[in-house]
């Protein structure tokens, strides 16, 4: 008589809440979809609309053409500017060419643009806390004349920075940074320059903060943390870093279920799962399904923060 197959090992999957799409990402995707519906394909999109390869692939299948420069776009087709924001020169070039353009910049990124412009107009030297080369940073620095904004990436740079005038300074930040890392940099700047101008409200967006808080609440009580998001997604990469710092023994960034190595979960009793702000929920469910192929899974949703923020589409798409 053959032996009964061994029962799969038990595994608790704790789902972070909130996770996945934020209001800015949701709006940006809707902008591309609505532009395609109104104008037909192709619609050109300057830079990836959001940093998730699955989202980009789906929109490409619908007729979106992703490019890196405005020069790659014809004059007679609409162009959408990504959620990360664009330098002022890009908008000016589109206007000069008479192009139809739709701006999908997240309103919370636009808020940072307004703050930087206001501080510059008041004669303050503007510091931007962020990561060099990230499109949001490029867009924010591009709101002001070249060489005007000083980028601060590290605590050491904040400590060593020599201002033009110590009493005429202000800072803004990228919206997708580590809350804790940024707080250290801000504390350094404020201790060195007590008169430094600050944002009216924190520039790190509510969604970034909420997702990092959710990971912190799970990290110390899990054996493995899985963060679903693309490698070029700043907020997703930060979730891995935050999880490790908060006590997760292991943390992995995966695009989807296909990236998951089940060997990572061997011997684990509890796995925490979250998703970056540009990762759709179907990817989360795909990962849970793959885990369920090898384990007897119990899913628990953990977290109390409810997000009710929504942003309107550009006026041109509402007419």
Tab-separated table of C-alpha atoms in Angstrom:
chain	number	residue	atom	x	y	z
A	1	UNK	CA	0.000	0.000	0.000
A	2	UNK	CA	1.543	3.299	-1.096
A	3	UNK	CA	2.201	5.981	1.489
A	4	UNK	CA	-0.011	9.049	1.589
A	5	UNK	CA	1.690	12.113	0.092
A	6	UNK	CA	3.088	14.419	2.738
A	7	UNK	CA	0.881	17.368	3.604
A	8	UNK	CA	2.320	20.688	2.418
A	9	UNK	CA	3.926	22.738	5.188
A	10	UNK	CA	1.759	25.408	6.791
A	11	UNK	CA	2.588	29.045	6.050
A	12	UNK	CA	0.967	32.247	7.246
A	13	UNK	CA	0.968	35.009	4.627
A	14	UNK	CA	0.465	38.438	6.164
A	15	UNK	CA	-0.657	41.006	3.609
A	16	UNK	CA	0.296	44.593	4.350
A	17	UNK	CA	-2.446	47.176	4.158
A	18	UNK	CA	-2.322	49.565	2.499
A	19	UNK	CA	-0.299	48.310	-0.459
A	20	UNK	CA	-0.225	48.748	-4.219
A	21	UNK	CA	-1.622	51.585	-6.294
A	22	UNK	CA	-1.732	55.082	-4.845
A	23	UNK	CA	-3.990	57.859	-6.099
A	24	UNK	CA	-1.253	59.447	-8.236
A	25	UNK	CA	-0.447	56.182	-10.008
A	26	UNK	CA	-4.118	55.402	-10.528
A	27	UNK	CA	-4.685	58.847	-12.043
A	28	UNK	CA	-1.645	58.594	-14.331
A	29	UNK	CA	-2.791	55.260	-15.760
A	30	UNK	CA	-6.283	56.666	-16.272
A	31	UNK	CA	-4.786	59.641	-18.144
A	32	UNK	CA	-3.147	57.310	-20.674
A	33	UNK	CA	-6.282	55.169	-21.013
A	34	UNK	CA	-8.539	58.211	-21.445
A	35	UNK	CA	-6.166	59.782	-23.976
A	36	UNK	CA	-6.174	56.565	-26.008
A	37	UNK	CA	-9.966	56.461	-25.858
A	38	UNK	CA	-10.330	60.067	-26.991
A	39	UNK	CA	-7.607	60.289	-29.631
A	40	UNK	CA	-7.039	56.651	-30.632
A	41	UNK	CA	-3.669	54.951	-30.959
A	42	UNK	CA	-0.867	55.695	-30.978
A	43	UNK	CA	-0.492	57.944	-27.952
A	44	UNK	CA	3.075	58.776	-26.993
A	45	UNK	CA	4.174	58.728	-23.359
A	46	UNK	CA	7.343	60.514	-22.311
A	47	UNK	CA	9.099	58.122	-19.944
A	48	UNK	CA	7.351	55.155	-18.327
A	49	UNK	CA	4.024	56.463	-17.050
A	50	UNK	CA	4.758	54.743	-13.721
A	51	UNK	CA	7.618	52.454	-12.778
A	52	UNK	CA	6.056	49.052	-13.227
A	53	UNK	CA	6.815	46.889	-16.241
A	54	UNK	CA	3.452	45.099	-16.142
A	55	UNK	CA	1.536	48.382	-16.235
A	56	UNK	CA	3.727	49.678	-19.047
A	57	UNK	CA	3.326	46.443	-21.029
A	58	UNK	CA	-0.481	46.523	-20.738
A	59	UNK	CA	-0.666	50.137	-21.879
A	60	UNK	CA	1.727	49.401	-24.739
A	61	UNK	CA	-0.645	46.667	-25.879
A	62	UNK	CA	-3.459	49.242	-25.894
A	63	UNK	CA	-1.491	51.559	-28.169
A	64	UNK	CA	0.790	53.629	-25.945
A	65	UNK	CA	4.292	54.279	-27.285
A	66	UNK	CA	6.870	54.941	-24.584
A	67	UNK	CA	9.760	57.249	-25.399
A	68	UNK	CA	12.424	59.037	-23.399
A	69	UNK	CA	12.522	62.367	-25.218
A	70	UNK	CA	9.996	64.709	-26.757
A	71	UNK	CA	12.043	64.656	-29.964
A	72	UNK	CA	10.878	61.067	-30.520
A	73	UNK	CA	7.236	62.196	-30.653
A	74	UNK	CA	5.526	63.410	-33.860
A	75	UNK	CA	3.788	66.784	-33.762
A	76	UNK	CA	0.399	65.373	-34.765
A	77	UNK	CA	-0.115	62.793	-32.001
A	78	UNK	CA	-0.891	63.376	-28.311
A	79	UNK	CA	1.865	62.984	-25.747
A	80	UNK	CA	1.421	62.220	-22.056
A	81	UNK	CA	3.962	63.339	-19.466
A	82	UNK	CA	4.640	60.711	-16.796
A	83	UNK	CA	3.519	60.726	-13.171
A	84	UNK	CA	7.047	61.588	-12.031
A	85	UNK	CA	6.932	65.115	-13.449
A	86	UNK	CA	8.924	66.741	-16.229
A	87	UNK	CA	11.288	69.703	-16.485
A	88	UNK	CA	9.638	72.980	-17.412
A	89	UNK	CA	11.616	72.935	-20.668
A	90	UNK	CA	9.672	69.866	-21.854
A	91	UNK	CA	6.311	71.609	-21.468
A	92	UNK	CA	7.670	74.713	-23.164
A	93	UNK	CA	8.983	72.648	-26.100
A	94	UNK	CA	5.616	70.900	-26.520
A	95	UNK	CA	3.848	74.263	-26.525
A	96	UNK	CA	6.302	75.678	-29.061
A	97	UNK	CA	5.581	72.751	-31.389
A	98	UNK	CA	1.822	73.118	-30.996
A	99	UNK	CA	1.526	69.599	-29.618
A	100	UNK	CA	-1.438	68.145	-27.780
A	101	UNK	CA	-0.060	67.122	-24.420
A	102	UNK	CA	-1.588	65.747	-21.239
A	103	UNK	CA	0.259	66.139	-17.962
A	104	UNK	CA	-0.077	63.067	-15.713
A	105	UNK	CA	2.293	64.443	-13.070
A	106	UNK	CA	1.128	63.349	-9.628
A	107	UNK	CA	-0.419	66.369	-7.886
A	108	UNK	CA	1.797	65.708	-4.871
A	109	UNK	CA	4.864	66.009	-7.110
A	110	UNK	CA	3.406	69.200	-8.599
A	111	UNK	CA	3.137	70.510	-5.022
A	112	UNK	CA	6.912	70.083	-4.668
A	113	UNK	CA	7.418	71.956	-7.952
A	114	UNK	CA	5.322	74.847	-6.649
A	115	UNK	CA	7.243	74.939	-3.366
A	116	UNK	CA	10.632	74.974	-5.099
A	117	UNK	CA	9.513	77.747	-7.427
A	118	UNK	CA	8.121	79.785	-4.515
A	119	UNK	CA	11.335	79.505	-2.505
A	120	UNK	CA	13.454	80.439	-5.529
A	121	UNK	CA	11.281	83.484	-6.228
A	122	UNK	CA	11.789	84.560	-2.605
A	123	UNK	CA	15.557	84.529	-3.116
A	124	UNK	CA	16.278	81.321	-1.234
A	125	UNK	CA	18.795	78.734	-2.381
A	126	UNK	CA	16.815	75.525	-2.900
A	127	UNK	CA	18.048	72.131	-1.683
A	128	UNK	CA	16.379	69.008	-3.045
A	129	UNK	CA	16.659	65.838	-0.954
A	130	UNK	CA	16.465	62.951	-3.398
A	131	UNK	CA	18.240	60.432	-5.624
A	132	UNK	CA	20.291	61.625	-8.595
A	133	UNK	CA	18.900	60.616	-11.965
A	134	UNK	CA	15.440	59.661	-10.767
A	135	UNK	CA	12.878	61.205	-13.148
A	136	UNK	CA	11.092	62.957	-10.297
A	137	UNK	CA	14.340	64.606	-9.248
A	138	UNK	CA	15.134	65.556	-12.853
A	139	UNK	CA	11.661	67.079	-13.174
A	140	UNK	CA	11.855	69.029	-9.930
A	141	UNK	CA	15.335	70.382	-10.629
A	142	UNK	CA	14.097	71.319	-14.096
A	143	UNK	CA	11.515	73.711	-12.668
A	144	UNK	CA	14.257	76.233	-11.944
A	145	UNK	CA	17.197	77.616	-13.939
A	146	UNK	CA	20.015	75.137	-14.444
A	147	UNK	CA	22.451	75.020	-11.538
A	148	UNK	CA	19.995	76.645	-9.146
A	149	UNK	CA	18.925	73.553	-7.180
A	150	UNK	CA	21.441	71.686	-5.015
A	151	UNK	CA	20.810	67.953	-4.728
A	152	UNK	CA	21.362	66.372	-1.307
A	153	UNK	CA	21.432	62.560	-1.386
A	154	UNK	CA	23.108	61.609	1.890
A	155	UNK	CA	23.504	62.650	5.494
A	156	UNK	CA	27.176	63.345	4.785
A	157	UNK	CA	26.277	65.764	1.999
A	158	UNK	CA	23.866	67.546	4.325
A	159	UNK	CA	26.628	67.841	6.924
A	160	UNK	CA	29.233	69.130	4.453
A	161	UNK	CA	27.056	71.434	2.343
A	162	UNK	CA	28.234	75.050	2.247
A	163	UNK	CA	25.399	77.446	1.386
A	164	UNK	CA	25.532	80.627	-0.606
A	165	UNK	CA	23.815	82.410	2.302
A	166	UNK	CA	22.949	80.440	5.486
A	167	UNK	CA	19.880	82.572	6.200
A	168	UNK	CA	18.427	82.231	2.693
A	169	UNK	CA	17.897	78.490	2.312
A	170	UNK	CA	14.957	76.145	1.784
A	171	UNK	CA	14.543	72.441	1.144
A	172	UNK	CA	12.084	70.214	-0.684
A	173	UNK	CA	12.168	66.430	-1.086
A	174	UNK	CA	11.448	63.680	-3.550
A	175	UNK	CA	8.082	62.143	-2.655
A	176	UNK	CA	9.163	58.478	-2.570
A	177	UNK	CA	12.069	58.489	-0.132
A	178	UNK	CA	12.638	56.534	3.056
A	179	UNK	CA	10.831	58.480	5.767
A	180	UNK	CA	13.502	57.677	8.354
A	181	UNK	CA	16.508	58.440	6.142
A	182	UNK	CA	14.967	61.721	5.062
A	183	UNK	CA	14.196	62.685	8.663
A	184	UNK	CA	17.885	62.292	9.525
A	185	UNK	CA	18.929	64.531	6.636
A	186	UNK	CA	16.294	67.142	7.518
A	187	UNK	CA	17.389	67.117	11.150
A	188	UNK	CA	20.975	67.735	10.080
A	189	UNK	CA	19.996	70.641	7.822
A	190	UNK	CA	17.722	72.227	10.431
A	191	UNK	CA	20.356	71.917	13.149
A	192	UNK	CA	22.941	73.609	10.915
A	193	UNK	CA	20.578	76.186	9.427
A	194	UNK	CA	17.747	76.984	11.890
A	195	UNK	CA	16.193	79.521	9.511
A	196	UNK	CA	15.897	77.054	6.604
A	197	UNK	CA	12.573	77.187	4.786
A	198	UNK	CA	10.519	74.007	5.037
A	199	UNK	CA	7.539	72.506	3.198
A	200	UNK	CA	4.101	73.491	4.520
A	201	UNK	CA	3.451	69.746	4.759
A	202	UNK	CA	5.916	66.879	4.361
A	203	UNK	CA	6.822	66.286	0.724
A	204	UNK	CA	7.089	62.508	1.151
A	205	UNK	CA	3.651	61.469	-0.007
A	206	UNK	CA	0.973	59.871	2.145
A	207	UNK	CA	1.154	56.601	0.164
A	208	UNK	CA	4.908	56.223	0.628
A	209	UNK	CA	4.557	56.900	4.357
A	210	UNK	CA	1.611	54.532	4.801
A	211	UNK	CA	3.294	51.669	2.956
A	212	UNK	CA	6.507	52.074	4.921
A	213	UNK	CA	4.569	52.158	8.208
A	214	UNK	CA	2.716	48.969	7.230
A	215	UNK	CA	5.990	47.188	6.463
A	216	UNK	CA	7.489	48.316	9.773
A	217	UNK	CA	4.530	46.795	11.605
A	218	UNK	CA	5.065	43.422	9.890
A	219	UNK	CA	8.821	43.147	9.480
A	220	UNK	CA	9.789	42.092	12.989
A	221	UNK	CA	7.273	39.239	13.098
A	222	UNK	CA	7.955	37.592	9.744
A	223	UNK	CA	10.603	35.211	8.459
A	224	UNK	CA	10.607	36.610	4.924
A	225	UNK	CA	9.356	39.882	3.423
A	226	UNK	CA	8.293	39.950	-0.224
A	227	UNK	CA	7.912	43.354	-1.887
A	228	UNK	CA	6.169	43.301	-5.249
A	229	UNK	CA	7.391	46.042	-7.551
A	230	UNK	CA	9.831	46.782	-10.343
A	231	UNK	CA	13.510	47.428	-9.710
A	232	UNK	CA	13.283	51.013	-11.028
A	233	UNK	CA	10.447	51.848	-8.617
A	234	UNK	CA	11.961	54.053	-5.922
A	235	UNK	CA	9.169	53.527	-3.412
A	236	UNK	CA	9.334	49.724	-3.876
A	237	UNK	CA	13.105	49.621	-3.340
A	238	UNK	CA	12.635	51.722	-0.207
A	239	UNK	CA	10.135	49.168	1.162
A	240	UNK	CA	12.809	46.458	1.027
A	241	UNK	CA	15.267	48.712	2.832
A	242	UNK	CA	12.693	49.732	5.445
A	243	UNK	CA	11.707	46.104	6.045
A	244	UNK	CA	15.281	44.976	6.617
A	245	UNK	CA	15.935	47.880	8.941
A	246	UNK	CA	12.729	47.116	10.874
A	247	UNK	CA	13.798	43.533	11.551
A	248	UNK	CA	12.844	41.339	8.596
A	249	UNK	CA	15.495	38.568	8.436
A	250	UNK	CA	15.226	38.452	4.644
A	251	UNK	CA	13.535	40.720	2.113
A	252	UNK	CA	13.205	40.362	-1.653
A	253	UNK	CA	11.960	42.675	-4.401
A	254	UNK	CA	10.093	40.756	-7.091
A	255	UNK	CA	8.270	41.909	-10.201
A	256	UNK	CA	5.735	39.092	-10.094
A	257	UNK	CA	5.155	35.444	-9.160
A	258	UNK	CA	7.660	34.332	-11.789
A	259	UNK	CA	10.469	36.012	-9.833
A	260	UNK	CA	9.627	34.175	-6.620
A	261	UNK	CA	12.069	31.439	-5.637
A	262	UNK	CA	10.136	29.119	-3.329
A	263	UNK	CA	13.440	28.061	-1.760
A	264	UNK	CA	13.443	31.470	-0.039
A	265	UNK	CA	10.430	30.306	1.977
A	266	UNK	CA	11.787	26.947	3.148
A	267	UNK	CA	11.529	26.692	6.918
A	268	UNK	CA	9.492	29.888	7.156
A	269	UNK	CA	6.384	30.056	9.310
A	270	UNK	CA	5.306	33.583	8.347
A	271	UNK	CA	5.786	35.581	5.150
A	272	UNK	CA	4.894	39.260	4.872
A	273	UNK	CA	3.795	40.517	1.462
A	274	UNK	CA	3.391	44.085	0.254
A	275	UNK	CA	3.419	45.944	-3.048
A	276	UNK	CA	4.886	49.254	-4.110
A	277	UNK	CA	2.629	52.134	-5.095
A	278	UNK	CA	2.879	51.345	-8.812
A	279	UNK	CA	2.240	47.572	-8.558
A	280	UNK	CA	-1.293	46.331	-9.393
A	281	UNK	CA	-3.172	44.058	-7.002
A	282	UNK	CA	-3.384	41.177	-9.487
A	283	UNK	CA	0.385	40.722	-9.087
A	284	UNK	CA	-0.092	40.330	-5.327
A	285	UNK	CA	-2.759	37.698	-5.858
A	286	UNK	CA	-0.502	35.911	-8.361
A	287	UNK	CA	2.260	35.671	-5.775
A	288	UNK	CA	-0.141	34.275	-3.167
A	289	UNK	CA	-1.377	31.729	-5.694
A	290	UNK	CA	2.189	30.592	-6.415
A	291	UNK	CA	2.956	30.266	-2.706
A	292	UNK	CA	-0.257	28.241	-2.299
A	293	UNK	CA	1.039	25.699	-4.819
A	294	UNK	CA	3.712	24.628	-2.327
A	295	UNK	CA	2.293	25.525	1.085
A	296	UNK	CA	-0.921	25.278	3.065
A	297	UNK	CA	-1.484	29.017	3.187
A	298	UNK	CA	-3.450	31.066	5.676
A	299	UNK	CA	-3.815	34.681	4.517
A	300	UNK	CA	-4.129	37.490	7.044
A	301	UNK	CA	-4.535	41.142	6.074
A	302	UNK	CA	-2.733	43.396	8.533
A	303	UNK	CA	-3.002	47.151	8.755
A	304	UNK	CA	-5.405	49.872	9.708
A	305	UNK	CA	-4.657	52.827	7.439
A	306	UNK	CA	-7.421	53.489	4.921
A	307	UNK	CA	-6.646	55.588	1.863
A	308	UNK	CA	-9.482	57.650	0.413
A	309	UNK	CA	-7.442	60.127	-1.624
A	310	UNK	CA	-8.340	60.526	-5.298
A	311	UNK	CA	-7.231	62.994	-7.954
A	312	UNK	CA	-9.210	64.353	-10.880
A	313	UNK	CA	-8.097	63.834	-14.459
A	314	UNK	CA	-6.723	66.824	-16.391
A	315	UNK	CA	-9.471	69.212	-17.455
A	316	UNK	CA	-8.836	68.455	-21.135
A	317	UNK	CA	-9.985	64.868	-20.581
A	318	UNK	CA	-13.122	65.820	-18.651
A	319	UNK	CA	-14.694	68.039	-21.321
